[in-house]
Coordinates of C-alpha atoms in Angstrom, one line a residue:
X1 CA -15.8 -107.6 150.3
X2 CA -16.9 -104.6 152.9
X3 CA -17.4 -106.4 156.1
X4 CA -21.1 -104.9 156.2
X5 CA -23.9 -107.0 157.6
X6 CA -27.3 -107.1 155.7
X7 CA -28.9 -106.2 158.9
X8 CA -27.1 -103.1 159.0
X9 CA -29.4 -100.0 158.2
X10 CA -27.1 -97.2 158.3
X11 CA -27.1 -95.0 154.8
X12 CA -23.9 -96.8 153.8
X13 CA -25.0 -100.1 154.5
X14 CA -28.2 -100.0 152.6
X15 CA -26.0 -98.6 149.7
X16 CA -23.4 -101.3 149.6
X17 CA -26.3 -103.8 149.3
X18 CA -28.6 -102.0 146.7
X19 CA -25.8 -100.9 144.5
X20 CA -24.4 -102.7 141.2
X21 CA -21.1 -103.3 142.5
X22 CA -19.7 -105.2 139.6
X23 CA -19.9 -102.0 137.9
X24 CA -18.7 -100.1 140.6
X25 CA -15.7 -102.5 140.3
X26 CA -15.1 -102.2 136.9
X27 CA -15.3 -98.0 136.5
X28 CA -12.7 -98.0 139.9
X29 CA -10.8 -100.7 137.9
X30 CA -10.8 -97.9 134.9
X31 CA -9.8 -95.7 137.3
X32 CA -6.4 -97.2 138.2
X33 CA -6.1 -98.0 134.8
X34 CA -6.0 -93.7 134.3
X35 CA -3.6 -93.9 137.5
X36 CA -1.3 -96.2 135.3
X37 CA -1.8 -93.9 132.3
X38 CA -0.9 -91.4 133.8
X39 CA 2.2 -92.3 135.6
X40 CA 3.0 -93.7 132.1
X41 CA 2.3 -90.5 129.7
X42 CA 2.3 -87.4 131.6
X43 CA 5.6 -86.7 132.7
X44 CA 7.2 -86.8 129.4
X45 CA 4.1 -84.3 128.0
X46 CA 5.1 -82.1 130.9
X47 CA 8.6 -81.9 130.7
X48 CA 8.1 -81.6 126.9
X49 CA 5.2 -79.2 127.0
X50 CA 5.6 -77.2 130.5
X51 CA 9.5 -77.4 130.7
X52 CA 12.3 -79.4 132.7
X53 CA 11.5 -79.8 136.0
X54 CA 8.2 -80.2 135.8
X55 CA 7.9 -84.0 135.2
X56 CA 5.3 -84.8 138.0
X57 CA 3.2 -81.8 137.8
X58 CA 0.3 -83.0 135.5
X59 CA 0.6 -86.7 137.0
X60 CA 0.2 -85.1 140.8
X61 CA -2.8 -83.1 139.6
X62 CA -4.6 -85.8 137.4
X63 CA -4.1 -88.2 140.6
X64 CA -5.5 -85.6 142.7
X65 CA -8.7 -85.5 140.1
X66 CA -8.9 -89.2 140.5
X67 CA -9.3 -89.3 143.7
X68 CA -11.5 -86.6 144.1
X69 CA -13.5 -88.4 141.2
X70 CA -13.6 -91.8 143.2
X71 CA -14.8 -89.6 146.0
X72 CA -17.3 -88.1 144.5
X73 CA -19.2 -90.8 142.2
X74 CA -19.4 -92.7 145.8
X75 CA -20.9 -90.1 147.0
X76 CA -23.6 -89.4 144.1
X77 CA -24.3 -92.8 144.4
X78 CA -26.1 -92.6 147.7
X79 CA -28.6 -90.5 146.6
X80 CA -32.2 -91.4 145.9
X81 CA -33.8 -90.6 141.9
X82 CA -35.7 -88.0 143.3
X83 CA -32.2 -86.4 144.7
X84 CA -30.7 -87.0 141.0
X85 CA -33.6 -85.2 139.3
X86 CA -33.0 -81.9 141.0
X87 CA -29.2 -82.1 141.6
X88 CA -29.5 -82.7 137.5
X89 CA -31.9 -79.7 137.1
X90 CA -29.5 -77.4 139.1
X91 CA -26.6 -79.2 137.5
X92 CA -27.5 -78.1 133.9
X93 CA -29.0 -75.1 134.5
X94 CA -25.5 -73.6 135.7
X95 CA -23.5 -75.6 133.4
X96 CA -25.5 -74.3 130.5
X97 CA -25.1 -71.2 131.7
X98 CA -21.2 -71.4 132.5
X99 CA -21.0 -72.9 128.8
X100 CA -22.7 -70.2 127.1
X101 CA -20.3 -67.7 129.7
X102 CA -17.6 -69.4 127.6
X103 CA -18.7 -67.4 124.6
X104 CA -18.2 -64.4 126.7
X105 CA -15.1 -64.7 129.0
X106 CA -13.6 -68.3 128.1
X107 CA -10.1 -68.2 126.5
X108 CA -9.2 -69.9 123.5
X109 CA -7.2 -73.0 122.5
X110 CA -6.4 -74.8 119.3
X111 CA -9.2 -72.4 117.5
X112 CA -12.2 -73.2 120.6
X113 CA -13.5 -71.0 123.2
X114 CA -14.6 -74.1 125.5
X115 CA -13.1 -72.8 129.2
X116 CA -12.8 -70.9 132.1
X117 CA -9.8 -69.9 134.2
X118 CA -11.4 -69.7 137.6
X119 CA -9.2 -69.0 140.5
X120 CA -7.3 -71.4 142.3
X121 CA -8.8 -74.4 140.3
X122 CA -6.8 -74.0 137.2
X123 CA -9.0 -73.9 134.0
X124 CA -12.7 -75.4 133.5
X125 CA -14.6 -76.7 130.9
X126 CA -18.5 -76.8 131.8
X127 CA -19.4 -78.4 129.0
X128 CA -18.8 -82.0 130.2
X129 CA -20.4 -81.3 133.3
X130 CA -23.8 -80.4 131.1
X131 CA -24.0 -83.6 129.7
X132 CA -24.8 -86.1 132.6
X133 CA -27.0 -83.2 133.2
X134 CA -28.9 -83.0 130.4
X135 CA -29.1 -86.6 130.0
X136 CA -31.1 -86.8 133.3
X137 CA -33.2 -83.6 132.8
X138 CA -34.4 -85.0 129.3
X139 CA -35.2 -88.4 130.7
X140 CA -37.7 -86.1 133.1
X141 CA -39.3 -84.2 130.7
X142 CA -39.8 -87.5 128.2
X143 CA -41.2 -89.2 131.6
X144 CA -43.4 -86.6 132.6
X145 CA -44.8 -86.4 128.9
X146 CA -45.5 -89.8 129.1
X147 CA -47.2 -90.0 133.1
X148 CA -49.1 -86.8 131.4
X149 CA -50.8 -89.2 128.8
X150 CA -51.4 -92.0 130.7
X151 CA -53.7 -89.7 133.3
X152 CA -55.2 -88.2 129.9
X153 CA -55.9 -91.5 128.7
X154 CA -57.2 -92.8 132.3
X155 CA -59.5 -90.0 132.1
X156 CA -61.2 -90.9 129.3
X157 CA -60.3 -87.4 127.7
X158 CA -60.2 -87.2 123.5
X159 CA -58.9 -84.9 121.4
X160 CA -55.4 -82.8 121.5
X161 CA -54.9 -79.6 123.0
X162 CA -52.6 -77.8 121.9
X163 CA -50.7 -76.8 125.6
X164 CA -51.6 -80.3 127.1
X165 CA -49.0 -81.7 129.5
X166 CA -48.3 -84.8 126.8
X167 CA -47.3 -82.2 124.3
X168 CA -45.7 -79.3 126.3
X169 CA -42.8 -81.9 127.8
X170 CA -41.4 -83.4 125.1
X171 CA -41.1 -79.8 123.0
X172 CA -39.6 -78.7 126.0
X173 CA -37.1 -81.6 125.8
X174 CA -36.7 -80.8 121.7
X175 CA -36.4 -76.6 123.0
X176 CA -33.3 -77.7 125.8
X177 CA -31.7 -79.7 122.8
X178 CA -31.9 -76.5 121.1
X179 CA -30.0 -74.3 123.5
X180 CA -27.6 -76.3 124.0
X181 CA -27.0 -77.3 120.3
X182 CA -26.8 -73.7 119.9
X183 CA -24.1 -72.8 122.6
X184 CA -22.0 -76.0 121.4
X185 CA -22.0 -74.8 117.8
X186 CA -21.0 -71.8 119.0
X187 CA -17.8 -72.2 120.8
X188 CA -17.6 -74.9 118.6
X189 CA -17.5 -78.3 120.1
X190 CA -19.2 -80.7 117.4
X191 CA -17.7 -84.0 118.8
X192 CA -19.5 -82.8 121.7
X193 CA -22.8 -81.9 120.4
X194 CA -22.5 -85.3 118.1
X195 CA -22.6 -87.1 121.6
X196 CA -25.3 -85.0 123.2
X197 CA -27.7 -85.3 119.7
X198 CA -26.9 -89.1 119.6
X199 CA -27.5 -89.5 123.1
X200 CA -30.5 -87.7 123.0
X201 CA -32.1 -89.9 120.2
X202 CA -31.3 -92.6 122.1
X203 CA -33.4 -91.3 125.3
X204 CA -35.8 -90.4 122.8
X205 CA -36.4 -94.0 121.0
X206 CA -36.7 -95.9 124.5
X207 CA -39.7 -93.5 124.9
X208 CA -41.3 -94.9 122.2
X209 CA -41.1 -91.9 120.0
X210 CA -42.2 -93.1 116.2
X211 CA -39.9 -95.0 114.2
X212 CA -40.1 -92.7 111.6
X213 CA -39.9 -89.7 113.7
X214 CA -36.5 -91.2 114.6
X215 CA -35.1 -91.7 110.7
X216 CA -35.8 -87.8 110.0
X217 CA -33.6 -86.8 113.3
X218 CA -31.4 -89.2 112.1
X219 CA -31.3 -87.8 108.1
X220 CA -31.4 -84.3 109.4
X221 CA -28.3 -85.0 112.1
X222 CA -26.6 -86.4 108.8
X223 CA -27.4 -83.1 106.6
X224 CA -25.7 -81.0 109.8
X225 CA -22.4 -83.1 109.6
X226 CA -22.5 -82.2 105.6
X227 CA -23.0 -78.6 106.3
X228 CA -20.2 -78.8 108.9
X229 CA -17.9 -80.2 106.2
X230 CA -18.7 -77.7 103.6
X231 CA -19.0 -74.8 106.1
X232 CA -15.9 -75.3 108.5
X233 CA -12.6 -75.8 107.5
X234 CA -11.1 -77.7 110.8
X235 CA -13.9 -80.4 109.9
X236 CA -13.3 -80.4 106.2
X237 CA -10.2 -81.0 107.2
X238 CA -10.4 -84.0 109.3
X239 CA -12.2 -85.7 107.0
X240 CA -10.2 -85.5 104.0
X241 CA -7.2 -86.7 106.0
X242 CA -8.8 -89.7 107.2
X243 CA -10.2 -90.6 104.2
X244 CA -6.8 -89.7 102.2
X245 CA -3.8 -89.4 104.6
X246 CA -1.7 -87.5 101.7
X247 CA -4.1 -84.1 101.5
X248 CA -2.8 -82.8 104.6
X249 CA -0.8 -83.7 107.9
X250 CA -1.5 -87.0 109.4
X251 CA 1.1 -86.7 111.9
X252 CA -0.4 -87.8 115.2
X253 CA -2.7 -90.6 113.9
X254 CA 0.1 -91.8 111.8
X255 CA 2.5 -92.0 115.4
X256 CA -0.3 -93.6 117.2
X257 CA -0.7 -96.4 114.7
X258 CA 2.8 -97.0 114.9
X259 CA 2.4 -97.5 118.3
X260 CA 0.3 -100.3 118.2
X261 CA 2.3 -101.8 115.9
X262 CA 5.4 -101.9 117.9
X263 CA 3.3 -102.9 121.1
X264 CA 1.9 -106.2 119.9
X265 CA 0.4 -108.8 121.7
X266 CA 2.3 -107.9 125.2
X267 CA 3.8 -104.3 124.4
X268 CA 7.4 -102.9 125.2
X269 CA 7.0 -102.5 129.1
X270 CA 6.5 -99.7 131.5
X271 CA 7.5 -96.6 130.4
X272 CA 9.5 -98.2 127.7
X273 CA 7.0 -96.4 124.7
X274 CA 8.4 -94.1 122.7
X275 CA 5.1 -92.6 121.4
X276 CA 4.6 -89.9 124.2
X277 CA 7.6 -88.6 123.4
X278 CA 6.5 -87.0 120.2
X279 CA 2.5 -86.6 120.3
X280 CA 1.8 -83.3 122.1
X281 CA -1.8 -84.7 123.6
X282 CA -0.3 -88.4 124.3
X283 CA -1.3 -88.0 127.8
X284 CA -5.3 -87.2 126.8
X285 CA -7.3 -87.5 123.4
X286 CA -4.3 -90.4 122.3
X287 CA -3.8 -92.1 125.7
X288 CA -5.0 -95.3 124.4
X289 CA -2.0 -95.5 121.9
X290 CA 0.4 -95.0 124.5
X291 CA -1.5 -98.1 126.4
X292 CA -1.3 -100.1 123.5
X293 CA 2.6 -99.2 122.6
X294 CA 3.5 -99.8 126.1
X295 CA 1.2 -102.3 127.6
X296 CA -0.2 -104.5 124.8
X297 CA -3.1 -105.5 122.7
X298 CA -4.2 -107.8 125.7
X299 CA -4.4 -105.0 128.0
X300 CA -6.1 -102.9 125.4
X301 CA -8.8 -105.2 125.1
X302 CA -9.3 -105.5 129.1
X303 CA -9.6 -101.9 128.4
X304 CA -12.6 -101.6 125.8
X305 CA -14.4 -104.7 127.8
X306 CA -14.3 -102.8 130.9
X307 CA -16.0 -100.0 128.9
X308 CA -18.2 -102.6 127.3
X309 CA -19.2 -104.6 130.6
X310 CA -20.0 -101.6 132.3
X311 CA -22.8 -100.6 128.9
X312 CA -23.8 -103.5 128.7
X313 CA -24.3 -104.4 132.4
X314 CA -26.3 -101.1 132.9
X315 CA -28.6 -102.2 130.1
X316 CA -29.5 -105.7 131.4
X317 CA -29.9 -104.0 135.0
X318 CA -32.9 -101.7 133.3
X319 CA -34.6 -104.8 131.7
X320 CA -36.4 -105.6 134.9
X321 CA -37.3 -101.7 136.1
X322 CA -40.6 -100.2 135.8
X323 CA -40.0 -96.4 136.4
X324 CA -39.6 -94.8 133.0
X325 CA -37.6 -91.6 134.1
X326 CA -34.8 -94.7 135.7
X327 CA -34.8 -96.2 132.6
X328 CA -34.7 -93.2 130.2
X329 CA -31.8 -91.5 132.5
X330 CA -29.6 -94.5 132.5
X331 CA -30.1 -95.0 129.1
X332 CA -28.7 -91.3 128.3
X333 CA -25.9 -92.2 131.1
X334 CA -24.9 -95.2 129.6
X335 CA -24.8 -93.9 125.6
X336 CA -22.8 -90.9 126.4
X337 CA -20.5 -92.7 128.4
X338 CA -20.0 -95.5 125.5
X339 CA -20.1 -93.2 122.5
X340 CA -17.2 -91.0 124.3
X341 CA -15.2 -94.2 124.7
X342 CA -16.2 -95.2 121.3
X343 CA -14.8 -92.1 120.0
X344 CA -11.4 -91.7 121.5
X345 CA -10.4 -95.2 120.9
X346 CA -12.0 -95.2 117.1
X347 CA -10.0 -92.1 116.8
X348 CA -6.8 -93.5 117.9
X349 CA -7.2 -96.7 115.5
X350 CA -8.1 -94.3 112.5
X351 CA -11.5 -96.1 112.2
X352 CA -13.3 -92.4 112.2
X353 CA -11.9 -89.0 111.7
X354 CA -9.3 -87.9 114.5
X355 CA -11.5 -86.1 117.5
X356 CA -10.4 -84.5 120.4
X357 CA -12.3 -86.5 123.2
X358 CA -11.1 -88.2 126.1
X359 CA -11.1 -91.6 127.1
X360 CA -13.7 -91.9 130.1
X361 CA -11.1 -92.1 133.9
X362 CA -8.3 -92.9 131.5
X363 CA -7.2 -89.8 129.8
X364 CA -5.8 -86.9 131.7
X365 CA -8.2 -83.8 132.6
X366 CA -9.8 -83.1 135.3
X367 CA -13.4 -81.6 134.1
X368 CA -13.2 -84.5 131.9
X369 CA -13.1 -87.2 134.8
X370 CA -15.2 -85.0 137.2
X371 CA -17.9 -84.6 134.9
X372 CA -17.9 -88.5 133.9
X373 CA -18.1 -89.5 138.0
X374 CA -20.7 -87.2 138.3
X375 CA -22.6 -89.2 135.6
X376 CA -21.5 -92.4 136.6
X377 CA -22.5 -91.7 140.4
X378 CA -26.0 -90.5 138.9
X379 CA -25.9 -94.3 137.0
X380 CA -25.1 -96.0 140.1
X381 CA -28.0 -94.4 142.3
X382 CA -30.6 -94.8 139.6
X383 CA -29.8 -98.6 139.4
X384 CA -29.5 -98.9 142.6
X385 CA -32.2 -101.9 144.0
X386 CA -35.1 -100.2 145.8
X387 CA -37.6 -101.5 148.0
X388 CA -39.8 -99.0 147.3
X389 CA -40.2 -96.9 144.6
X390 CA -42.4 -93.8 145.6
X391 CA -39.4 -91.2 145.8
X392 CA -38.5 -91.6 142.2
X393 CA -40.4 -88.7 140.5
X394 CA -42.3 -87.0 143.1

């Protein structure tokens, strides 16, 4: 433990004794888990993928990210709700706007036009960076929708206008969800825009929007993953080879589940899998088979509980908050986070479709694990323990 006395005011002691730091312990704990991962996958991608001599390039950079990821959800953790809401604002209004540049001036890969070469910095993909954005910004509009009814009802006022406050916010929430549905689709990113929607519901249901307004998101989310099926090849064909491996080429998922297999309980060492020698992204979206080849089911499941503490944790630190826009932000925080982890270990297990996601400060990429300490920082701050709550929406 910091040696940092209770009675010390200065802005980092008031933040090491206001902030969750079981969870700050367990997302740096993921974090030298991606330093293991790392060291572990990427120089045999890069020699393989980049060329001989090149062994420790992507592990040098993606330490570099870590560190600079470390730095920065610290850092974002200091900062008071009121500084989240507009560092959100900012934050996805030019990361929508860089996303829908994409479209524009992005270059393409593997059939997507999801990032930016910008100078000196390599490539970027803004897209991650919208979602801890977004998340926030929604939980604002949903919270000022709701502060807008209570005054309408403290005033005694009846009847509906049709441009009152209490209506206005949350179609302004369902018009962002729009836009950015829109530019996703576009470039297209639907494992991205399945985290955002489903994140977004979520946000959405903690308001206490209708039950039944819920189910017809819900039925109309399903009837645009059917269209996506029928409409776009790539996805028609993901789904036909997970649910029958012979219709096309099942090469990857079929390598990863053999590297469970020959992990086992304890797996085959460090450095001693065999796995990254063959998968072309076994430093990224199939990270987590590498872990398990080399490192072990055990380790694997210290893995998904650190993902799982750090959900649930969040959760039981809302239960006793009052502030709506805290609890609504958080809540978006904490689904995306889980849902991505979700994803790219479901993926890697063949329990859903194979998806091009990254495992949250595990996998290699460095918009990826920005992006996720950005929203992680933004957790940490709104959970923080306040004495007083007056800067939270103002």
């Amino acid at each position: 433990m910091m040696a940092i006395s209770r009675s010390d005011n200065s802005v980092l002691g008031r933040w090491w004794w206001t902030v969750d730091r079981w969870t700050l312990a367990a997302l740096l704990i993921l974090i030298g888990f991606g330093y293991v991962m790392m060291l572990a996958a990427s120089p045999a991608v890069a020699e393989r993928v980049i060329g001989s001599g090149s062994r420790e390039l992507l592990f040098a950079k993606q330490v570099v990210f870590l560190v600079m990821a470390a730095a920065l959800m610290v850092m974002v953790s200091l900062l008071t709700p009121r500084n989240i809401k507009h560092l959100a604002i900012l934050g996805c209004l030019g990361a929508l706007a860089l996303t829908a540049a994409t479209l524009v001036i992005g270059f393409e890969t593997k059939g997507a036009r999801r990032w930016l070469a910008l100078p000196l910095m390599g490539t970027m993909q803004p897209s991650e960076f919208l979602k801890p954005c977004f998340a926030v910004v929604v939980a604002w509009m949903l919270a000022e929708g709701k502060a807008a009814a209570a005054r309408r009802a403290a005033a005694g006022e009846r009847g509906m206008a049709l441009l009152h406050p209490q209506r206005l916010w949350p179609v302004a929430a369902f018009g962002l969800l729009g836009v950015v549905t829109i530019v996703l689709k576009s470039q297209p990113d639907f494992g991205m825009l399945m985290v955002v929607v489903c994140m977004f519901l979520a946000q959405f249901f903690v308001a206490g929007l209708n039950l039944a307004f819920v189910g017809a998101l819900g039925v109309g989310g399903v009837a645009l993953a059917i269209g996506a099926y029928f409409t776009l090849d790539h996805v028609r064909s993901r789904v036909d080879r997970f649910l029958d491996p012979s219709s096309g080429d099942t090469f990857q998922i079929t390598k990863a589940m053999e590297a469970f297999g020959n992990g086992g309980l304890f797996g085959r060492g460090p450095g001693e899998g065999r796995v990254k020698n063959a998968l072309p992204d076994a430093h990224a979206d199939f990270v987590f088979a590498v872990a398990g080849e080399e490192f072990g089911f055990i380790v694997c499941l210290v893995i998904l509980a650190l993902f799982a503490f750090v959900v649930v944790r969040g959760l039981i630190r809302l239960l006793g908050e009052a502030e709506l826009f805290v609890i609504l932000a958080a809540t978006g925080l904490l689904a995306q986070f889980g849902l991505q982890a979700f994803v790219n270990m479901a993926s890697s297990l063949h329990l859903i479709p194979t998806k091009g996601m990254t495992l949250p400060f595990v996998s290699y990429g460095g918009s990826s694990v920005l992006a996720i300490a950005l929203g992680m920082g933004m957790l940490l701050a709104l959970t923080r323990k306040r004495a007083s709550r007056m800067d939270v929406v103002e």
